[in-house]
Short mmCIF file of C-alpha atoms and ligand atoms in Angstrom, two decimals:
data_model
loop_
_atom_site.label_atom_id
_atom_site.label_comp_id
_atom_site.label_asym_id
_atom_site.label_seq_id
_atom_site.Cartn_x
_atom_site.Cartn_y
_atom_site.Cartn_z
CA MET A 125 -55.98 35.26 3.26
CA THR A 126 -59.69 34.78 3.79
CA PHE A 127 -61.85 36.69 6.19
CA LYS A 128 -62.23 33.57 8.33
CA SER A 129 -58.53 32.99 8.63
CA LYS A 130 -58.05 36.57 9.74
CA LYS A 131 -60.54 36.10 12.55
CA ILE A 132 -58.64 33.01 13.63
CA LEU A 133 -55.46 35.00 13.63
CA ILE A 134 -56.97 37.49 16.01
CA LYS A 135 -58.83 35.15 18.33
CA GLU A 136 -57.16 31.80 18.59
CA LYS A 137 -53.79 32.57 20.01
CA PRO A 138 -52.93 33.55 23.53
CA LYS A 139 -51.31 36.94 23.63
CA GLU A 140 -48.53 37.49 26.07
CA ASN A 141 -46.70 40.06 28.04
CA CYS A 142 -43.96 38.00 29.55
CA ALA A 143 -40.52 38.33 31.08
CA VAL A 144 -37.26 36.78 29.97
CA PHE A 145 -34.03 36.46 31.93
CA GLY A 146 -30.71 34.89 30.95
CA VAL A 147 -27.35 34.41 32.63
CA THR A 148 -23.91 33.24 31.47
CA CYS A 149 -20.98 32.64 33.80
CA ASN A 150 -17.41 31.75 32.87
CA ASP A 151 -17.00 29.56 35.99
CA LEU A 152 -18.02 25.99 35.12
CA GLY A 153 -18.29 25.17 38.82
CA TYR A 154 -20.92 27.81 39.50
CA SER A 155 -24.67 27.45 39.07
CA VAL A 156 -26.71 30.38 37.76
CA SER A 157 -30.12 28.87 38.62
CA ASN A 158 -30.59 31.01 41.71
CA ILE A 159 -29.71 34.16 39.77
CA ILE A 160 -32.31 33.28 37.13
CA TYR A 161 -34.84 32.64 39.89
CA THR A 162 -34.19 36.08 41.41
CA GLY A 163 -34.33 37.78 38.00
CA LEU A 164 -37.68 36.15 37.28
CA ILE A 165 -39.09 36.94 40.73
CA ALA A 166 -38.27 40.63 40.14
CA GLN A 167 -40.31 40.43 36.93
CA GLN A 168 -43.24 38.44 38.25
CA HIS A 169 -45.51 41.40 37.43
CA ARG A 170 -45.04 40.63 33.70
CA GLY A 171 -46.55 37.17 33.91
CA GLN A 172 -48.06 35.10 36.66
CA GLU A 173 -49.39 32.01 34.97
CA SER A 174 -46.31 29.91 34.49
CA ALA A 175 -42.57 29.93 34.84
CA GLY A 176 -39.69 27.92 33.49
CA ILE A 177 -35.96 27.53 33.29
CA SER A 178 -33.49 26.01 30.81
CA ILE A 179 -30.03 25.23 32.09
CA LEU A 180 -26.97 24.08 30.20
CA LYS A 181 -25.29 21.37 32.21
CA THR A 182 -21.67 20.35 31.92
CA GLY A 183 -21.36 18.20 28.82
CA GLY A 184 -23.47 20.46 26.63
CA GLN A 185 -26.96 19.20 27.46
CA ILE A 186 -29.81 21.64 27.91
CA TYR A 187 -32.35 20.69 30.58
CA THR A 188 -35.68 22.47 30.83
CA TYR A 189 -38.17 22.60 33.68
CA LYS A 190 -41.44 24.51 33.40
CA LYS A 191 -44.79 24.47 35.08
CA LYS A 192 -47.96 26.42 35.69
CA GLY A 193 -47.68 28.73 38.71
CA LEU A 194 -45.72 31.59 40.21
CA VAL A 195 -41.92 31.57 40.04
CA SER A 196 -41.59 30.82 43.78
CA THR A 197 -43.73 27.68 43.53
CA VAL A 198 -42.44 26.40 40.18
CA LEU A 199 -38.73 26.96 40.81
CA ASN A 200 -38.44 25.66 44.36
CA ASN A 201 -35.15 24.78 46.07
CA LYS A 202 -35.25 21.18 44.90
CA ILE A 203 -35.64 22.22 41.26
CA LEU A 204 -32.97 24.89 41.53
CA SER A 205 -30.45 22.45 42.97
CA THR A 206 -31.33 19.82 40.33
CA PHE A 207 -31.11 22.27 37.44
CA TRP A 208 -27.51 23.18 38.05
CA GLY A 209 -25.27 24.77 35.42
CA ASN A 210 -23.27 27.89 34.57
CA ILE A 211 -25.53 29.12 31.74
CA GLY A 212 -29.28 29.35 31.54
CA ILE A 213 -32.42 31.23 30.64
CA GLY A 214 -35.82 31.66 32.30
CA HIS A 215 -39.29 32.85 31.49
CA ASN A 216 -42.46 34.15 33.18
CA ARG A 217 -45.55 33.80 31.12
CA TYR A 218 -48.89 35.50 30.93
CA ALA A 219 -51.47 34.00 28.60
CA THR A 220 -54.47 36.25 28.22
CA THR A 221 -57.12 33.92 26.88
CA GLY A 222 -57.78 32.21 30.20
CA SER A 223 -58.31 28.96 28.35
CA GLU A 224 -56.99 25.90 30.16
CA GLU A 225 -55.65 24.65 26.83
CA TYR A 226 -53.16 27.48 26.77
CA THR A 227 -51.73 26.65 30.17
CA THR A 228 -50.64 23.09 29.35
CA LEU A 229 -46.93 22.29 29.34
CA ASP A 230 -46.65 22.69 25.57
CA TYR A 231 -47.56 26.36 25.89
CA ILE A 232 -45.22 27.14 28.76
CA GLN A 233 -41.75 28.53 28.09
CA PRO A 234 -38.79 28.28 27.64
CA TYR A 235 -39.52 26.51 24.37
CA HIS A 236 -36.95 23.73 24.06
CA ILE A 237 -36.27 22.26 20.63
CA LYS A 238 -34.28 19.05 20.50
CA ASN A 239 -33.99 16.57 17.66
CA ASN A 240 -31.25 14.67 15.86
CA GLU A 241 -30.10 17.77 14.04
CA ILE A 242 -30.59 20.74 16.30
CA GLU A 243 -31.01 21.84 19.87
CA PHE A 244 -31.73 25.18 21.54
CA SER A 245 -34.05 26.68 24.11
CA MET A 246 -35.88 29.95 23.59
CA ALA A 247 -37.68 32.40 25.88
CA PHE A 248 -39.93 34.78 24.00
CA ASN A 249 -41.85 37.91 24.98
CA GLY A 250 -44.15 39.28 22.34
CA THR A 251 -46.26 38.35 19.41
CA ILE A 252 -45.82 37.73 15.70
CA PRO A 253 -49.09 38.70 13.99
CA ASN A 254 -48.09 37.12 10.66
CA TYR A 255 -47.35 33.78 12.32
CA LEU A 256 -50.15 31.92 10.53
CA ASP A 257 -48.58 32.73 7.17
CA LEU A 258 -45.28 31.30 8.43
CA LYS A 259 -47.11 28.28 9.83
CA LYS A 260 -48.89 27.63 6.55
CA ASN A 261 -45.64 27.74 4.59
CA MET A 262 -43.95 25.39 7.02
CA GLU A 263 -46.90 22.97 7.06
CA GLU A 264 -46.69 22.81 3.29
CA MET A 265 -43.11 21.65 3.77
CA GLY A 266 -44.31 18.87 6.10
CA LYS A 267 -43.81 20.51 9.49
CA VAL A 268 -46.24 19.47 12.25
CA PHE A 269 -47.03 21.82 15.14
CA ILE A 270 -48.14 20.92 18.65
CA THR A 271 -49.55 24.28 19.68
CA ASN A 272 -51.12 27.23 17.95
CA THR A 273 -48.73 29.78 19.37
CA ASP A 274 -46.43 32.14 17.57
CA THR A 275 -43.70 31.09 20.03
CA GLU A 276 -43.66 27.53 18.70
CA ILE A 277 -43.85 28.75 15.11
CA ALA A 278 -41.02 31.23 15.72
CA ALA A 279 -38.90 28.52 17.36
CA GLN A 280 -39.58 25.99 14.60
CA PHE A 281 -38.88 28.63 11.98
CA ILE A 282 -35.54 29.42 13.63
CA ALA A 283 -34.81 25.68 13.83
CA SER A 284 -35.47 25.23 10.13
CA ILE A 285 -33.02 28.03 9.26
CA ALA A 286 -30.49 26.55 11.66
CA LEU A 287 -30.40 23.35 9.58
CA GLY A 288 -28.47 25.30 6.95
CA THR A 289 -25.94 27.21 9.08
CA GLU A 290 -24.45 27.27 12.55
CA ASP A 291 -24.02 31.03 12.51
CA TRP A 292 -26.61 32.01 15.14
CA PRO A 293 -26.60 35.79 14.53
CA GLU A 294 -27.17 35.03 10.84
CA ILE A 295 -29.98 32.58 11.69
CA LEU A 296 -31.72 35.18 13.85
CA LYS A 297 -31.13 37.88 11.29
CA ILE A 298 -32.85 35.81 8.61
CA ALA A 299 -35.71 34.95 10.98
CA SER A 300 -36.25 38.60 11.89
CA LYS A 301 -36.84 39.43 8.24
CA PHE A 302 -39.82 37.07 8.28
CA PHE A 303 -41.19 37.98 11.72
CA ASP A 304 -43.34 41.08 11.32
CA GLY A 305 -43.95 41.37 15.03
CA SER A 306 -43.22 42.88 18.40
CA TYR A 307 -40.87 40.71 20.41
CA SER A 308 -37.82 40.35 22.55
CA LEU A 309 -36.32 36.89 22.70
CA ILE A 310 -33.39 35.08 24.21
CA LEU A 311 -31.97 31.83 22.94
CA LEU A 312 -29.67 29.34 24.67
CA THR A 313 -27.47 27.01 22.61
CA PRO A 314 -25.65 23.79 23.64
CA GLU A 315 -22.37 25.55 22.84
CA GLY A 316 -22.94 27.75 25.88
CA ASP A 317 -24.05 30.95 24.20
CA ILE A 318 -27.03 33.17 24.78
CA TYR A 319 -28.34 35.33 21.95
CA ALA A 320 -30.70 38.18 22.77
CA MET A 321 -32.72 39.83 20.03
CA ARG A 322 -35.13 42.74 20.03
CA ASP A 323 -37.45 43.30 17.09
CA PRO A 324 -36.46 46.05 14.62
CA LEU A 325 -39.02 48.48 16.03
CA GLY A 326 -38.18 47.72 19.67
CA PHE A 327 -41.71 47.28 21.01
CA LYS A 328 -40.67 45.29 24.07
CA PRO A 329 -37.88 46.18 26.47
CA LEU A 330 -34.69 44.14 26.71
CA CYS A 331 -31.44 45.06 28.41
CA ILE A 332 -28.09 43.60 29.40
CA GLY A 333 -26.00 43.78 32.54
CA GLU A 334 -23.05 42.22 34.28
CA LEU A 335 -22.25 40.85 37.68
CA LYS A 336 -18.59 40.95 38.58
CA ALA A 337 -17.48 38.60 41.29
CA GLU A 338 -14.05 37.31 42.22
CA LYS A 339 -12.82 35.11 39.33
CA ARG A 340 -16.30 35.14 37.86
CA ASN A 341 -17.62 37.06 34.94
CA ILE A 342 -21.39 36.95 34.77
CA TYR A 343 -23.44 38.50 31.98
CA LEU A 344 -27.16 39.08 32.32
CA VAL A 345 -30.02 39.75 29.94
CA SER A 346 -33.42 40.80 31.21
CA SER A 347 -36.72 42.14 29.93
CA GLU A 348 -36.59 44.92 32.49
CA SER A 349 -33.62 46.48 34.25
CA CYS A 350 -35.25 45.73 37.64
CA GLY A 351 -34.27 42.07 37.00
CA ILE A 352 -30.60 43.08 36.73
CA ASP A 353 -30.87 45.25 39.87
CA ALA A 354 -32.50 42.41 41.81
CA VAL A 355 -29.51 40.09 41.33
CA GLY A 356 -27.05 42.84 42.32
CA GLY A 357 -25.94 43.32 38.71
CA LYS A 358 -24.79 46.44 36.93
CA PHE A 359 -27.00 47.68 34.13
CA LEU A 360 -24.88 47.99 30.98
CA ARG A 361 -27.33 49.10 28.31
CA ASP A 362 -30.54 48.39 26.45
CA VAL A 363 -30.50 46.00 23.53
CA GLU A 364 -31.20 48.31 20.61
CA PRO A 365 -34.23 47.78 18.36
CA GLY A 366 -33.14 45.33 15.67
CA GLU A 367 -30.00 44.27 17.52
CA ILE A 368 -28.74 40.78 18.26
CA VAL A 369 -26.49 40.56 21.29
CA HIS A 370 -24.28 37.55 21.83
CA LEU A 371 -23.51 36.82 25.47
CA SER A 372 -20.70 34.33 25.72
CA HIS A 373 -19.54 32.69 28.93
CA GLN A 374 -15.99 32.76 27.60
CA LYS A 375 -15.70 36.04 25.82
CA ASP A 376 -17.20 39.50 25.85
CA ILE A 377 -20.53 40.79 24.64
CA LYS A 378 -20.82 41.05 20.87
CA SER A 379 -23.43 42.91 18.93
CA LYS A 380 -24.88 42.60 15.46
CA ALA A 381 -27.49 44.90 13.98
CA VAL A 382 -30.33 43.24 12.12
CA LEU A 383 -32.29 45.87 10.32
CA LYS A 384 -32.20 49.60 10.69
CA ARG A 385 -35.55 51.33 10.51
CA ASP A 386 -36.30 55.02 10.27
CA ARG A 387 -38.43 54.79 13.39
CA SER A 388 -38.86 52.73 16.54
CA ALA A 389 -42.07 51.79 18.34
CA LEU A 390 -41.50 51.21 22.03
CA CYS A 391 -44.85 50.36 23.64
CA GLN A 392 -46.09 53.41 25.55
CA PHE A 393 -48.04 51.10 27.84
CA GLU A 394 -44.78 49.90 29.41
CA PHE A 395 -44.49 53.37 30.97
CA VAL A 396 -48.16 53.72 31.77
CA TYR A 397 -48.72 50.33 33.36
CA PHE A 398 -46.61 47.28 32.62
CA ALA A 399 -43.07 48.01 33.69
CA ARG A 400 -41.96 48.22 37.27
CA PRO A 401 -41.36 51.85 38.36
CA ASP A 402 -37.75 51.11 39.28
CA SER A 403 -36.97 49.96 35.73
CA ILE A 404 -35.25 52.12 33.15
CA ILE A 405 -36.31 51.48 29.55
CA ASP A 406 -34.40 52.93 26.62
CA GLY A 407 -32.86 55.53 28.92
CA VAL A 408 -36.14 56.59 30.54
CA SER A 409 -36.91 55.95 34.20
CA VAL A 410 -40.42 54.48 34.42
CA ALA A 411 -40.99 56.12 37.83
CA GLU A 412 -39.98 59.54 36.50
CA ALA A 413 -42.15 59.16 33.41
CA ARG A 414 -45.13 58.33 35.65
CA LEU A 415 -44.37 61.33 37.85
CA ARG A 416 -44.35 63.58 34.78
CA LEU A 417 -47.63 62.01 33.62
CA GLY A 418 -49.17 63.16 36.91
CA ILE A 419 -47.66 66.64 36.65
CA ASN A 420 -48.96 67.05 33.10
CA LEU A 421 -52.47 65.99 34.12
CA ALA A 422 -52.54 68.50 36.98
CA LYS A 423 -51.18 71.37 34.87
CA LYS A 424 -54.26 71.33 32.64
CA ASP A 425 -56.92 70.38 35.17
CA PRO A 426 -59.60 73.11 35.45
CA LEU A 427 -60.94 71.58 38.67
CA LEU A 428 -57.79 72.67 40.47
CA LYS A 429 -58.59 76.30 39.80
CA ASP A 430 -61.80 76.12 41.85
CA PRO A 431 -60.97 77.45 45.36
CA GLU A 432 -64.09 75.89 46.92
CA PHE A 433 -63.20 72.47 45.56
CA ARG A 434 -59.58 72.76 46.73
CA LYS A 435 -60.64 73.29 50.36
CA ASN A 436 -61.98 69.74 50.69
CA ALA A 437 -59.93 67.90 48.03
CA ILE A 438 -57.46 65.05 48.45
CA ILE A 439 -55.44 63.14 45.86
CA VAL A 440 -55.83 59.36 46.11
CA PRO A 441 -53.88 56.84 44.02
CA VAL A 442 -55.20 53.52 42.80
CA PRO A 443 -52.45 51.32 44.23
CA ASP A 444 -49.89 50.49 42.94
CA SER A 445 -49.59 51.71 39.36
CA GLY A 446 -51.46 54.97 40.05
CA ARG A 447 -49.10 55.91 42.87
CA SER A 448 -46.24 57.64 41.02
CA VAL A 449 -48.77 59.48 38.85
CA ALA A 450 -50.69 60.63 41.93
CA VAL A 451 -47.50 61.88 43.58
CA GLY A 452 -46.72 63.97 40.48
CA TYR A 453 -50.28 65.23 40.30
CA ALA A 454 -50.40 66.16 44.03
CA GLN A 455 -47.00 67.86 43.77
CA GLU A 456 -48.18 70.04 40.88
CA ALA A 457 -51.68 70.59 42.32
CA LYS A 458 -50.29 71.44 45.78
CA LEU A 459 -53.03 69.40 47.39
CA PRO A 460 -52.77 66.68 50.05
CA TYR A 461 -51.89 63.18 48.86
CA ALA A 462 -53.60 60.40 50.81
CA GLU A 463 -53.72 56.62 50.61
CA GLY A 464 -57.47 56.16 50.50
CA LEU A 465 -57.59 52.66 49.07
CA MET A 466 -56.17 49.63 50.79
CA LYS A 467 -54.78 46.98 48.51
CA ASN A 468 -54.63 43.32 49.34
CA ARG A 469 -51.22 42.42 48.01
CA TYR A 470 -52.00 38.74 47.78
CA VAL A 471 -54.46 39.15 44.92
CA HIS A 472 -52.92 39.27 41.44
CA ARG A 473 -53.06 42.34 39.18
CA THR A 474 -56.57 42.61 37.75
CA PHE A 475 -55.72 43.70 34.22
CA ILE A 476 -53.44 40.79 33.57
CA MET A 477 -55.77 38.17 35.03
CA PRO A 478 -57.36 36.24 32.18
CA GLY A 479 -61.12 36.45 31.93
CA GLN A 480 -63.53 39.26 32.69
CA ALA A 481 -65.32 37.33 35.46
CA LYS A 482 -62.07 36.73 37.33
CA ARG A 483 -61.18 40.40 36.96
CA LYS A 484 -64.51 41.56 38.44
CA ILE A 485 -64.14 39.43 41.54
CA ALA A 486 -60.52 40.44 41.90
CA VAL A 487 -61.30 44.19 42.19
CA LYS A 488 -63.54 43.64 45.23
CA GLU A 489 -61.06 41.25 46.78
CA LYS A 490 -58.18 43.55 46.02
CA LEU A 491 -59.30 47.03 47.04
CA ASN A 492 -61.06 48.48 50.06
CA PRO A 493 -61.60 52.21 50.76
CA ILE A 494 -60.13 53.64 53.96
CA LYS A 495 -63.22 55.40 55.31
CA SER A 496 -61.38 57.66 57.77
CA VAL A 497 -59.44 59.11 54.83
CA VAL A 498 -62.08 59.44 52.11
CA GLN A 499 -65.37 60.08 53.95
CA GLY A 500 -66.88 63.46 53.10
CA LYS A 501 -63.94 64.36 50.88
CA ASP A 502 -63.74 65.52 47.29
CA ILE A 503 -61.53 62.80 45.87
CA ILE A 504 -59.29 63.09 42.84
CA ILE A 505 -58.45 59.49 42.08
CA LEU A 506 -55.46 58.74 39.84
CA ASP A 507 -55.28 55.57 37.78
CA ASP A 508 -53.13 54.42 34.88
CA SER A 509 -55.78 53.55 32.32
CA ILE A 510 -59.37 52.66 31.58
CA VAL A 511 -59.57 49.54 29.46
CA ARG A 512 -62.98 47.92 29.76
CA GLY A 513 -64.29 50.41 32.33
CA THR A 514 -65.39 47.76 34.82
CA THR A 515 -62.51 48.23 37.25
CA THR A 516 -62.81 52.03 37.31
CA GLN A 517 -66.57 51.81 37.76
CA GLN A 518 -66.09 49.53 40.76
CA ILE A 519 -63.43 51.78 42.30
CA VAL A 520 -65.67 54.86 41.96
CA SER A 521 -68.56 52.96 43.50
CA LEU A 522 -66.37 51.67 46.38
CA LEU A 523 -65.17 55.19 47.21
CA ARG A 524 -68.64 56.70 47.05
CA GLU A 525 -70.86 53.97 48.52
CA LYS A 526 -68.53 52.21 50.94
CA GLY A 527 -66.06 55.01 51.66
CA GLY A 528 -68.57 57.88 51.83
CA ALA A 529 -66.65 60.22 49.48
CA LYS A 530 -68.46 63.47 48.65
CA THR A 531 -67.34 63.53 45.03
CA VAL A 532 -65.13 61.18 42.99
CA ASN A 533 -63.12 62.76 40.16
CA VAL A 534 -61.19 60.37 37.95
CA ARG A 535 -57.87 61.31 36.33
CA ILE A 536 -56.23 58.85 33.93
CA SER A 537 -52.56 58.96 33.00
CA CYS A 538 -53.07 57.17 29.68
CA PRO A 539 -55.08 58.82 26.90
CA PRO A 540 -58.29 56.99 25.90
CA ILE A 541 -57.53 53.49 24.62
CA VAL A 542 -59.70 53.36 21.52
CA SER A 543 -58.10 50.68 19.36
CA ALA A 544 -57.14 47.08 19.79
CA CYS A 545 -53.56 45.99 20.33
CA TYR A 546 -52.29 43.31 17.96
CA MET A 547 -48.79 43.54 19.38
CA GLY A 548 -49.30 41.33 22.38
CA ILE A 549 -51.31 43.28 24.95
CA ASP A 550 -54.65 41.95 26.11
CA PHE A 551 -57.21 44.41 24.88
CA PRO A 552 -58.03 42.56 21.72
CA THR A 553 -61.18 44.09 20.29
CA ARG A 554 -62.41 47.62 19.92
CA GLU A 555 -65.81 46.51 21.16
CA GLU A 556 -64.35 45.52 24.52
CA LEU A 557 -62.69 48.89 25.02
CA ILE A 558 -65.11 51.31 26.61
CA ALA A 559 -63.52 54.37 24.94
CA GLY A 560 -63.26 52.58 21.58
CA ARG A 561 -66.88 51.48 21.65
CA TYR A 562 -68.19 54.85 22.81
CA GLN A 563 -66.09 56.72 20.27
CA ILE A 564 -67.90 54.80 17.54
CA LEU A 565 -71.28 55.19 19.19
CA TYR A 566 -71.17 58.82 20.29
CA GLY A 567 -68.40 60.46 18.24
CA ASN A 568 -65.23 62.30 19.25
CA GLU A 569 -67.07 65.19 20.88
CA ASN A 570 -69.19 63.16 23.28
CA TYR A 571 -67.60 59.80 24.03
CA ILE A 572 -65.54 60.83 27.07
CA GLU A 573 -68.64 62.28 28.75
CA LYS A 574 -70.39 58.96 28.09
CA VAL A 575 -67.47 57.08 29.66
CA ARG A 576 -67.72 59.38 32.70
CA LYS A 577 -71.41 58.59 33.10
CA THR A 578 -70.82 54.85 32.80
CA ILE A 579 -68.07 54.74 35.41
CA GLY A 580 -70.16 56.98 37.69
CA ALA A 581 -67.51 59.68 38.23
CA ASP A 582 -68.32 63.33 38.96
CA THR A 583 -65.64 64.41 36.51
CA LEU A 584 -63.23 62.53 34.22
CA ARG A 585 -60.06 63.71 32.51
CA TYR A 586 -57.62 61.72 30.43
CA GLN A 587 -54.01 62.56 29.51
CA THR A 588 -53.57 63.97 26.02
CA ILE A 589 -51.38 62.07 23.56
CA ASP A 590 -48.98 65.01 23.30
CA ASP A 591 -48.61 65.19 27.08
CA LEU A 592 -48.04 61.42 27.25
CA ILE A 593 -45.24 61.67 24.69
CA GLU A 594 -43.72 64.62 26.52
CA ALA A 595 -43.86 62.75 29.85
CA ILE A 596 -42.14 59.68 28.42
CA GLY A 597 -39.48 61.91 26.89
CA LYS A 598 -39.42 60.27 23.47
CA THR A 599 -40.71 61.48 20.12
CA ARG A 600 -43.89 60.33 18.39
CA ASN A 601 -41.64 58.43 16.00
CA GLN A 602 -40.04 56.41 18.78
CA LEU A 603 -43.23 55.11 20.40
CA CYS A 604 -46.06 52.78 19.55
CA LEU A 605 -49.28 54.71 20.15
CA ALA A 606 -51.50 52.48 18.03
CA CYS A 607 -54.07 51.72 20.75
CA LEU A 608 -54.55 55.48 21.16
CA THR A 609 -54.49 56.50 17.51
CA GLY A 610 -55.38 53.41 15.44
CA ASP A 611 -52.17 53.97 13.47
CA TYR A 612 -50.30 50.65 13.53
CA PRO A 613 -46.55 50.52 12.93
CA LEU A 614 -46.52 46.90 11.69
CA LYS A 615 -47.37 46.15 8.09
CA SER A 616 -49.02 42.81 8.86
CA VAL A 617 -51.28 44.43 11.44
CA LYS A 618 -52.61 47.37 9.43
CA GLU A 619 -54.86 45.20 7.29
CA ILE A 620 -56.13 43.11 10.22
CA ALA A 621 -56.82 46.27 12.23
CA GLU A 622 -58.81 47.85 9.42
CA LEU A 623 -60.88 44.70 9.03
CA GLU A 624 -61.48 44.31 12.77
CA ASN A 625 -62.34 47.98 13.05
CA SER A 626 -64.92 47.82 10.30
CA ILE A 627 -66.45 44.71 11.93
CA ALA A 628 -66.61 46.53 15.26
CA MET A 629 -68.19 49.57 13.64
CA SER A 630 -70.87 47.53 11.93
CA ARG A 631 -71.61 45.55 15.12
CA ILE A 632 -71.73 48.55 17.43
CA LYS A 633 -73.69 50.96 15.25
S1 SF4 B 38 -50.97 49.14 20.60
FE1 SF4 B 38 -50.74 50.09 22.62
S2 SF4 B 38 -50.44 48.39 24.04
FE2 SF4 B 38 -50.09 47.60 21.96
S3 SF4 B 38 -47.89 47.76 21.64
FE3 SF4 B 38 -48.81 49.63 20.84
S4 SF4 B 38 -48.76 51.06 22.56
FE4 SF4 B 38 -48.41 49.04 23.39
#
């Protein structure tokens, strides 16, 4: 692969952090569309750009509807009553490039393949970094692609395997051997089956549940367990890394292991930021992990030992993702917790809004300091992470200039994000990451102090990697920590990361 093609691999595709939701019901006279709608609404935080649904109607036809917009606007009552059937899947999508091209219908999921030989619909959350290699091989065999997404390539790759066998677990098992990526996917077939697969390292969450009703047996599959809770379902278990689960509307749940690895790599950022606090991922409550992140930060904070500082100090969360962390911190610090920032709930999450310009405007629209709470106070503000630094800088400035805070001390539940993520999360280059850039510029000893100066805080403390791992309750070998360590668990990514890193180093220095 040439240098140029590697750059294309990094830059040209939209990366995603999406949500999938699937439902099967044994009652042919019952429609699952509303359940899918509710499951997607509960997971709106994972993607706000587009939504879609594929429903299997009586007679074995799959019908797909998808559009740009929030779930509530895309899947309105008219659509839900039109797309009527007892089995279906849905998808929320987040494309991080902000390019209009990536929000056209071809890029929106579920991805529905239908030709003379094969039909299925697929909802995919993740990324396959080696997708261009797969694309090249398939193009050489005459395949033509509409988009430049790994989702289409993954779907077409699965379709090409499916020409040779009807054994879906086997098809997915073969595909997984070629996909060196981080993904959870669900697939709906015209036979009325849903197959759910999690990559062998288990980067993205995926879980199954059931909904028992009189004469009805409903099985559910969801990115996060909050989707199962939202529809009144019972959480059964997580899909294991490298497992294919077959949800049948007629029979029980069947499982087939794909590949066993000696480690897993669940994304730590799910606990820090992405997942909803009421979700449970791989046996860990996200809310409790965030609480422990706060406790761990407070335990080692030297500022809390200063009696003069304590007299005037309050703990303020950045709503909403800083809240559980701030509660844990305040509990351990034994200092008052106060809501000192008002959030406008009708503005989307800033981190997952495509484009830096949009993000900047969104912070001002989204947050306002509550002067009566913060004026004259020594504030310890808790946030989940510092990515580019812009948001934190604006929050510090709002508290100081507009709110009249005496001092603003920033505490971050995620350790410094110093390396790019090639596994689907939108902090693509080291140069864009304030900690990554400053680490190169100023070295390990000095870069955090430089970050503090840039964001304008009086003091700044990050979580340590060991304390993060302890708070999540997993081992180092069960988590992906690549954006914190630069140590990438995927083979196809190591080489790209090294190249990108050396480019960043030469550009920055
Ligand atoms: S690099 Fe970071 S954000 Fe990306 S998958 Fe790993 S832990 Fe998650």
